[in-house]
Short mmCIF file of C-alpha atoms and ligand atoms in Angstrom, two decimals:
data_model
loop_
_atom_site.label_atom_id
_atom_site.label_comp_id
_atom_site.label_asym_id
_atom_site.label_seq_id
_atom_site.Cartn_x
_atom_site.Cartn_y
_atom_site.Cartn_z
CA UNK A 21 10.92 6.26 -17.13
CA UNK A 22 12.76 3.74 -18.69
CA UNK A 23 11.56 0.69 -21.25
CA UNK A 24 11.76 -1.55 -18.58
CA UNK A 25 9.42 0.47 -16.11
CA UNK A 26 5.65 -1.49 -16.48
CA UNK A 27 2.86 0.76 -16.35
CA UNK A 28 1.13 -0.69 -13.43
CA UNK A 29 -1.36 0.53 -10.28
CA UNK A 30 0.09 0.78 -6.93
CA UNK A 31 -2.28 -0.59 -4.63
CA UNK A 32 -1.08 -1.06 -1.36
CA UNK A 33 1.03 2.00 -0.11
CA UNK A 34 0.84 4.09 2.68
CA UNK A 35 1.19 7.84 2.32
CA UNK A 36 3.36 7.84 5.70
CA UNK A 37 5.04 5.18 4.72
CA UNK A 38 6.68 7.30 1.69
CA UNK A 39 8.17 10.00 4.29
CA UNK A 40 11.95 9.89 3.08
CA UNK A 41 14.56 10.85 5.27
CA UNK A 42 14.94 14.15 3.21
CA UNK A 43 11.28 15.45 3.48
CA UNK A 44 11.23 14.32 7.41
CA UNK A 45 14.12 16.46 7.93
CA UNK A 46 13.00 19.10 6.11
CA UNK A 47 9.55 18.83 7.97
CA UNK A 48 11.26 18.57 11.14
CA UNK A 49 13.09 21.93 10.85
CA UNK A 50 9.63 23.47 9.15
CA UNK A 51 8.01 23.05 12.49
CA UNK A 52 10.41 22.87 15.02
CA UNK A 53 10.51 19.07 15.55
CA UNK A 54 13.03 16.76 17.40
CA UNK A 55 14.74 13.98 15.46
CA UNK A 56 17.32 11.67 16.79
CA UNK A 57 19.67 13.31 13.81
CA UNK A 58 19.16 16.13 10.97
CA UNK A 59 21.00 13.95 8.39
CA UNK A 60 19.10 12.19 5.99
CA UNK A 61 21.76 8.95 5.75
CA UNK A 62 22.50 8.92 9.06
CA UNK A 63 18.35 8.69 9.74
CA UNK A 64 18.21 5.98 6.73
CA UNK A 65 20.74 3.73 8.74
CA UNK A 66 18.63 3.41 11.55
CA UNK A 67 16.33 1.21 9.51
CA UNK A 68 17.11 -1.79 10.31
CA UNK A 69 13.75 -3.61 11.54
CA UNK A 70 13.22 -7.75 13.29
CA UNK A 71 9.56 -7.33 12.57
CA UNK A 72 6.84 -5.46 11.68
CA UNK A 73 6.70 -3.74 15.45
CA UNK A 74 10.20 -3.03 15.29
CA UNK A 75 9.24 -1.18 12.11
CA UNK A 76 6.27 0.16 13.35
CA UNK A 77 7.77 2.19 16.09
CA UNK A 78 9.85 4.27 14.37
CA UNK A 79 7.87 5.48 11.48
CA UNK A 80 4.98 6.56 14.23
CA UNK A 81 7.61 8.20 16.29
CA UNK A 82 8.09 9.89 12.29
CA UNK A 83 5.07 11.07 11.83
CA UNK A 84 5.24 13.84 14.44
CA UNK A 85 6.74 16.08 11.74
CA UNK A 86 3.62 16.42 9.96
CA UNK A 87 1.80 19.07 11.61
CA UNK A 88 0.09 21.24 8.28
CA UNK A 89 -1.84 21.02 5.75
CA UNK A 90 1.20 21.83 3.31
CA UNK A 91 3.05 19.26 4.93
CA UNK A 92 1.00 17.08 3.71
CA UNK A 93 0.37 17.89 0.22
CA UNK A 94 4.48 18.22 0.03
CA UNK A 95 4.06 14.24 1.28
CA UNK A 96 1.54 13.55 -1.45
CA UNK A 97 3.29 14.85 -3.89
CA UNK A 98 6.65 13.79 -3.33
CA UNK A 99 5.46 10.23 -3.37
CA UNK A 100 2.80 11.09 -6.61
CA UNK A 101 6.17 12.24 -8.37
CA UNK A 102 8.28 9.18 -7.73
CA UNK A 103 5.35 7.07 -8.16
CA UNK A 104 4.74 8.77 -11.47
CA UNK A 105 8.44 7.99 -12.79
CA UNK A 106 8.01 3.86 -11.75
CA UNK A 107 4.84 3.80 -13.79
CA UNK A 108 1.91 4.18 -11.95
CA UNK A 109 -0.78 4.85 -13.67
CA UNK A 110 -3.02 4.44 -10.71
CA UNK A 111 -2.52 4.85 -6.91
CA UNK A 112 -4.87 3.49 -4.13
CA UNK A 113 -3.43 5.14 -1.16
CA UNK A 114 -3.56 4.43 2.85
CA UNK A 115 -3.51 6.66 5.20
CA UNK A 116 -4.04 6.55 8.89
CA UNK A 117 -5.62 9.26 10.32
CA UNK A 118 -5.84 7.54 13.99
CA UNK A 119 -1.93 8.57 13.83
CA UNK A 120 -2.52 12.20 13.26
CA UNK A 121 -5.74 13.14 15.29
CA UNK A 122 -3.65 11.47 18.13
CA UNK A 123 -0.78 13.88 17.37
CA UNK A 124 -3.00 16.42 17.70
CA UNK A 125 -3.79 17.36 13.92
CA UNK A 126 -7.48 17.85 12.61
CA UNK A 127 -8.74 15.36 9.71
CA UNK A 128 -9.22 18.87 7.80
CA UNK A 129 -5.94 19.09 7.72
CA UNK A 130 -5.39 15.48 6.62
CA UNK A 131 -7.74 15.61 3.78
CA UNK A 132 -6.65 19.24 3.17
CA UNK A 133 -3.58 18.37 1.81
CA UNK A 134 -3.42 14.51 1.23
CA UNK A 135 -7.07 15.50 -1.38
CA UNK A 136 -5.21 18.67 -3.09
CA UNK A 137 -2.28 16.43 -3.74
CA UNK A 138 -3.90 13.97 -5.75
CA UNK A 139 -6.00 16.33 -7.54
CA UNK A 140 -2.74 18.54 -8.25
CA UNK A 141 -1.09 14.87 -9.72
CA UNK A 142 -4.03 14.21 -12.13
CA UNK A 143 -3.53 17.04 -13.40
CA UNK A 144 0.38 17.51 -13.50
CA UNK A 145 1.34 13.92 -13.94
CA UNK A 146 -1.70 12.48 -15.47
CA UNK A 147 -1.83 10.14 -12.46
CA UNK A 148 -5.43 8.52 -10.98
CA UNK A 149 -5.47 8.37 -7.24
CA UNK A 150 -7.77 7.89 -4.31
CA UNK A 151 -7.39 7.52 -0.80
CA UNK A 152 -8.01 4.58 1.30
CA UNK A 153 -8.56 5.25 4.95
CA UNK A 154 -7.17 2.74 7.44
CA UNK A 155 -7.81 1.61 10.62
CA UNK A 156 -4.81 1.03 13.42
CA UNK A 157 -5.77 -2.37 14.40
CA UNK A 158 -3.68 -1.72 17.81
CA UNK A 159 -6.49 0.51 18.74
CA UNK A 160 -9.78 -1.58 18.56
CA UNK A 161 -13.00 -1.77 17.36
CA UNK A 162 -14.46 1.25 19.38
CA UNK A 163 -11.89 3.32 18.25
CA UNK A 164 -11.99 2.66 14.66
CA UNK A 165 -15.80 3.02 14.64
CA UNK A 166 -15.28 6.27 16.22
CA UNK A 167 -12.76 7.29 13.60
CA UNK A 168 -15.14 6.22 10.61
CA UNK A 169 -17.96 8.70 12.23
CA UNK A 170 -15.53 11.62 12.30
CA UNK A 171 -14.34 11.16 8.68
CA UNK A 172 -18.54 10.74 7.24
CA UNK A 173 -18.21 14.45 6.34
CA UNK A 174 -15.39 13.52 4.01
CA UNK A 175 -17.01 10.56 2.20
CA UNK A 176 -16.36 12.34 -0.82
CA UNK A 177 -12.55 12.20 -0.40
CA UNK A 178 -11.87 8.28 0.26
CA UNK A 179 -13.05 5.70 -1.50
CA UNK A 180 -12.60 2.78 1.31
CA UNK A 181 -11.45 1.39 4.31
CA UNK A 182 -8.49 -0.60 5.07
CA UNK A 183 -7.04 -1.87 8.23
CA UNK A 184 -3.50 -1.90 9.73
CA UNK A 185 -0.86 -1.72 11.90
CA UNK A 186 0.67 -4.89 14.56
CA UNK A 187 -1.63 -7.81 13.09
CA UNK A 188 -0.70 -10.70 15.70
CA UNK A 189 -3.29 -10.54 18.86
CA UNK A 190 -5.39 -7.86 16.85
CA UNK A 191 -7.81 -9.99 14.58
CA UNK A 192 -10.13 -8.94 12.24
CA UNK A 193 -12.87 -10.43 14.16
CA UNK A 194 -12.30 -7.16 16.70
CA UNK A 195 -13.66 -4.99 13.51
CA UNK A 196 -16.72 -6.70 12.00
CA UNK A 197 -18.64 -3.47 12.98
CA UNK A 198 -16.89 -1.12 11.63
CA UNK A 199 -16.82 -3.07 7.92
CA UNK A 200 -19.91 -3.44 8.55
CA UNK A 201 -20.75 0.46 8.53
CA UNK A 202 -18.63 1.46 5.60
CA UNK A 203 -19.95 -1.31 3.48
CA UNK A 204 -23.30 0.30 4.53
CA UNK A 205 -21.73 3.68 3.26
CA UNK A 206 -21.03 2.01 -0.18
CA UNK A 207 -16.94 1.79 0.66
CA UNK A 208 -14.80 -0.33 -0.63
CA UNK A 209 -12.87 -2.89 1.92
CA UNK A 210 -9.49 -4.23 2.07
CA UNK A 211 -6.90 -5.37 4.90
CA UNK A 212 -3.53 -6.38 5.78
CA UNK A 213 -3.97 -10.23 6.62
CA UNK A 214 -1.73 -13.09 6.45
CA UNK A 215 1.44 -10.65 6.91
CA UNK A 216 2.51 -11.81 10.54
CA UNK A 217 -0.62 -13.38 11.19
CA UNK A 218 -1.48 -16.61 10.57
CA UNK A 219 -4.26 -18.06 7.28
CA UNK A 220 -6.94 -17.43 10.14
CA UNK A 221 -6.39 -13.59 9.52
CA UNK A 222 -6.92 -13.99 6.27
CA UNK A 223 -10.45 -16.32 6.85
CA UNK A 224 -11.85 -13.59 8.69
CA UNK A 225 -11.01 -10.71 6.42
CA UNK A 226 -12.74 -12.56 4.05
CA UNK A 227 -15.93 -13.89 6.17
CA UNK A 228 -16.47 -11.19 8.80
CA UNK A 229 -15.02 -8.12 6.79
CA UNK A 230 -15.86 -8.61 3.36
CA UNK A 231 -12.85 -7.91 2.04
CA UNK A 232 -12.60 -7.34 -2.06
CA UNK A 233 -8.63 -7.15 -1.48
CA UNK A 234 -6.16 -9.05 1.07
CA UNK A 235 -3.10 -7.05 1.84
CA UNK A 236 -0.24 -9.33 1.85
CA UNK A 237 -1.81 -12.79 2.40
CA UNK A 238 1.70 -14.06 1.74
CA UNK A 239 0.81 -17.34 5.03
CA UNK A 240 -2.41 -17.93 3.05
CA UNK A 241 -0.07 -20.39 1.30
CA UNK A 242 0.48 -22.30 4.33
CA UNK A 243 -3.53 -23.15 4.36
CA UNK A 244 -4.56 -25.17 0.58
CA UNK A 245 -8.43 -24.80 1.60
CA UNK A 246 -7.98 -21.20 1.67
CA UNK A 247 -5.62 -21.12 -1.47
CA UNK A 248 -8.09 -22.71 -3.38
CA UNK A 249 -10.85 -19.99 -2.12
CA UNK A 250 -8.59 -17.17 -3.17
CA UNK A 251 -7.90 -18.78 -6.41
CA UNK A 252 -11.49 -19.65 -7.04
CA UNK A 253 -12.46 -16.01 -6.15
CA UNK A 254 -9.88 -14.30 -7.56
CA UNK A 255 -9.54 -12.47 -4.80
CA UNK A 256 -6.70 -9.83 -5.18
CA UNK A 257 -3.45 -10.33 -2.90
CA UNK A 258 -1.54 -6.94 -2.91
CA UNK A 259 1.93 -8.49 -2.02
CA UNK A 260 4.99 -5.73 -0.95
CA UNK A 261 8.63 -8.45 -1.59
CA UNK A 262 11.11 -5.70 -0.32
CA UNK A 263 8.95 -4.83 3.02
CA UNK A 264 8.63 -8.83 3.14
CA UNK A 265 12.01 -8.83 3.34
CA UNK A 266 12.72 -5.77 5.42
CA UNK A 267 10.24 -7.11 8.17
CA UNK A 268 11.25 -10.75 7.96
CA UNK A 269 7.85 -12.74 7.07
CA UNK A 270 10.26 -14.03 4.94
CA UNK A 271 14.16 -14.89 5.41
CA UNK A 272 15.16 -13.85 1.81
CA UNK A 273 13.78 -12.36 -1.46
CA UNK A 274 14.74 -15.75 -2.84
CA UNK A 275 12.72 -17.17 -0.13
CA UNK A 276 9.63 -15.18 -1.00
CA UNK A 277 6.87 -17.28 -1.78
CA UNK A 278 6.06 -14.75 -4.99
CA UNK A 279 6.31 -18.06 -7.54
CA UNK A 280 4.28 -20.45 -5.82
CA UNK A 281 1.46 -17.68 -5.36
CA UNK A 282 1.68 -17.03 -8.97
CA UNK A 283 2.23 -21.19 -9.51
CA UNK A 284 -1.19 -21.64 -7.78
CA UNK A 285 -3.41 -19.33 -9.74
CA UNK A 286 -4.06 -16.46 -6.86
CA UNK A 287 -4.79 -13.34 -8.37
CA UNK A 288 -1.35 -11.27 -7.15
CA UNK A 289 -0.54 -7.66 -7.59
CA UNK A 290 2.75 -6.09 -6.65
CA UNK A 291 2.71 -3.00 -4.48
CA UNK A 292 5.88 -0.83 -2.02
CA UNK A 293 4.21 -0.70 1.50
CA UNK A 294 6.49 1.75 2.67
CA UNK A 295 9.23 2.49 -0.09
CA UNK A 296 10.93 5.17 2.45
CA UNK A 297 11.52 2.68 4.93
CA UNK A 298 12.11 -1.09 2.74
CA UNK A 299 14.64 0.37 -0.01
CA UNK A 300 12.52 0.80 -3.05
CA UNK A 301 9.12 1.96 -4.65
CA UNK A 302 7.15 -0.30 -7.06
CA UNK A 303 9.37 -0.30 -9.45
CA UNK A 304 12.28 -1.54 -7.56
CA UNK A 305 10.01 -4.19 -6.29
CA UNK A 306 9.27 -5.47 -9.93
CA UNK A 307 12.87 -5.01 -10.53
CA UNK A 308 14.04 -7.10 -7.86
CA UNK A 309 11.67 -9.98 -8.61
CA UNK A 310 12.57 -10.62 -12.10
CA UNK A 311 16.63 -10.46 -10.90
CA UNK A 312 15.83 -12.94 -8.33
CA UNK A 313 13.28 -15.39 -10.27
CA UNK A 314 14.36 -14.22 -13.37
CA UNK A 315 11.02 -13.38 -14.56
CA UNK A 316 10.00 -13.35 -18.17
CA UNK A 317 8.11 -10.40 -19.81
CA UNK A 318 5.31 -12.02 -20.23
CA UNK A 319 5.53 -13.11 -16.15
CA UNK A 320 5.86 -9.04 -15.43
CA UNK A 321 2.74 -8.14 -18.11
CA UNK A 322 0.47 -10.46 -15.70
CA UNK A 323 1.83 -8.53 -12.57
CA UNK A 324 1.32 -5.58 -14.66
CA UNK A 325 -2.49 -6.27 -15.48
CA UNK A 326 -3.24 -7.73 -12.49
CA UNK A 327 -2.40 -4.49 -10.99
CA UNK A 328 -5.42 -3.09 -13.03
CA UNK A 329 -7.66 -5.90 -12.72
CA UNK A 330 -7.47 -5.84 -8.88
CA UNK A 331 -8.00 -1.54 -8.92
CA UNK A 332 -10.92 -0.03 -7.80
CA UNK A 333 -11.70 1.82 -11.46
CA UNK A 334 -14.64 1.58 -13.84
CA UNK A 335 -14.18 -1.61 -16.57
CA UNK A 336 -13.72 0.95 -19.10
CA UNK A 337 -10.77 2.63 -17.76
CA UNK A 338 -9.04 -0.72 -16.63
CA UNK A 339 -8.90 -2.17 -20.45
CA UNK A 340 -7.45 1.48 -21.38
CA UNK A 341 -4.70 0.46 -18.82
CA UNK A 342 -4.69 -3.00 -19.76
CA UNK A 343 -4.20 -2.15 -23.60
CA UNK A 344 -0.89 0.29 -22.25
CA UNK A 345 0.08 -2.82 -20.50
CA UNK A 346 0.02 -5.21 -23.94
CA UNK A 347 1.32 -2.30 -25.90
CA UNK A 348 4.64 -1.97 -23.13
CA UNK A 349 5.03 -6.24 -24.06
CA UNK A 350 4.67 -5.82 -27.45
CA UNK A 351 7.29 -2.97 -27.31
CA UNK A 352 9.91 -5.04 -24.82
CA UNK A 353 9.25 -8.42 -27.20
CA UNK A 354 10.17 -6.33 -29.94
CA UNK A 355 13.22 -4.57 -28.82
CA UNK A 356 14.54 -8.32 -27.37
CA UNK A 357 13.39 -9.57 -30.53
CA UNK A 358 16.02 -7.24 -32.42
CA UNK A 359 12.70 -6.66 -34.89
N1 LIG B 16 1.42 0.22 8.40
C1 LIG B 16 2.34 0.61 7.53
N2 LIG B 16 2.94 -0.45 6.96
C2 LIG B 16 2.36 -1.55 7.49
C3 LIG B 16 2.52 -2.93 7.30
N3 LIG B 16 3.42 -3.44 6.45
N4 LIG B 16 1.76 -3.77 8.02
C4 LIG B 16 0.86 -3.29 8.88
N5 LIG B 16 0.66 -1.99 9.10
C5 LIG B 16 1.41 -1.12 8.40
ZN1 LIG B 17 0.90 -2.28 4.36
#
């Protein structure tokens, strides 16, 4: 970890989304799984995604390499490592278990591993982490009802619900139900709005889910009535620049609309998506932001602590992280200080 890496809380990631090219091929030979090619780079060229579908395809078509429970504590803690070394202090995790019980693997298996991980990290890397179970909106309401039933017997191993997957022609209105229920079973809710889909999305995340968090919400901008209820509520926007980029809601990084969300008071965190597949992990995505906008450190401190402010964790343990965040600017205006 470097001087410049933030100590921050990664809030919107997704465990399969971490599945480098490395691990998938080593995972693929593990259990006797097809890929179009055993080489890492020549996998990693593939990448190259029009839109979130295009995307989407190809890292389901991935996921058929994880078949155990090791397999997935090897994912957990690949990403819990690298995760560790950008500085996150705190991880909120996706995962989608829709994806595996349709592959044919157990949710025992899921939590298995994905729970051992983060308990192995807490104590290994000194790294807090919970899981966030998501929804494939593709799927419906029926489904994802069905899905929160099975996982009840592992209330103890999530600590909310999220929803993804292809937004456009899959609103949140189709899931009112299911929010519904795991507000009932004291979850926390979040979803993926405003990404492809239009500031409507993001309405009904917000009336007909509940939502505490909007994931993405980068076309919120493009409605001011909303803006100013995001801004008024502080309602957390957990905004991924590279995947942005990668999945073209936006043309360029210099394009993103990062400084006018920040310019109009909404409450933004910075978060990967899927660093495996959109060429960096948090880090990289602060990195990239202050080359582009040429961010000042007092800019990245309030993307640091609005990491924190926007986490799921007791008061008391987000002004510990808050006061590591003040102590990393005091440190940086030092050093650039020459004092
Ligand atoms: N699943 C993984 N990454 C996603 C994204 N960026 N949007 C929707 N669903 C996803
Ligand atoms: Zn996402």
């Amino acid at each position: 970890m470097t001087v410049a890496t933030w100590p921050v809380a990664e809030l919107h990631v997704h465990i399969e989304g971490t599945l480098e090219t490395e691990l998938l091929v080593a995972l693929a030979r593990r259990n006797n799984v097809e890929l179009p090619s055993y080489d890492p780079d020549a996998l990693r060229e593939l990448y190259r995604f029009t839109d979130l579908q295009s995307f989407l395809d190809i890292y389901y078509a991935n996921l058929a390499v994880l078949r155990t429970e090791a397999d997935f504590y090897d994912l957990g803690m690949a990403y819990l490592t690298r995760a560790s070394a950008a500085g996150v202090r705190r991880a909120e995790i996706f995962f989608d278990p829709q994806t595996h019980l349709a592959n044919g693997i157990p949710l025992d298996v899921v939590f298995g591993g994905l729970s051992r991980a983060l308990g192995d990290a807490r104590v290994t890397l000194g790294i807090s982490a919970d899981l966030i179970l998501c929804f494939l909106r593709h799927l419906g309401g029926a489904a994802a009802l069905a899905t929160l039933d099975a996982a009840i017997p592992y209330l103890d191993q999530f600590i909310g619900v999220g929803l993804d997957s292809a937004e456009v022609g899959f609103p949140p209105s189709l899931f009112t139900e299911v929010f519904a229920r795991a507000e009932a079973l004291g979850l926390h809710r979040v979803a993926h709005a405003g990404e492809e889909g239009g500031p409507d999305y993001v309405h009904e995340a917000l009336d007909l889910l509940g939502v505490e968090r909007v994931d993405h919400g980068i076309r919120a901008l493009e409605d001011p009535r909303l803006v100013e209820i995001l801004r008024e509520r502080q309602i957390p926007l957990t905004v991924c620049p590279l995947s942005n980029v990668c999945l073209r809601a936006t043309p360029s990084l210099g394009a993103h609309p990062l400084p006018a969300m920040l310019a109009a008071g909404l409450l933004v965190t910075i978060s990967s998506d899927d660093p495996a597949y959109f060429g960096g992990y948090v880090d990289d995505n602060l990195t990239a932001l202050q080359g582009e906008f040429g961010l000042d450190h007092e800019q990245m401190a309030t993307l640091a602590r609005n990491s924190f402010r926007a986490a799921f964790l007791p008061e008391a343990e987000k002004r510990r992280h808050l006061a590591a965040v003040d102590e990393h600017l005091e440190a940086l205006l030092r050093l650039t200080s020459g004092a």
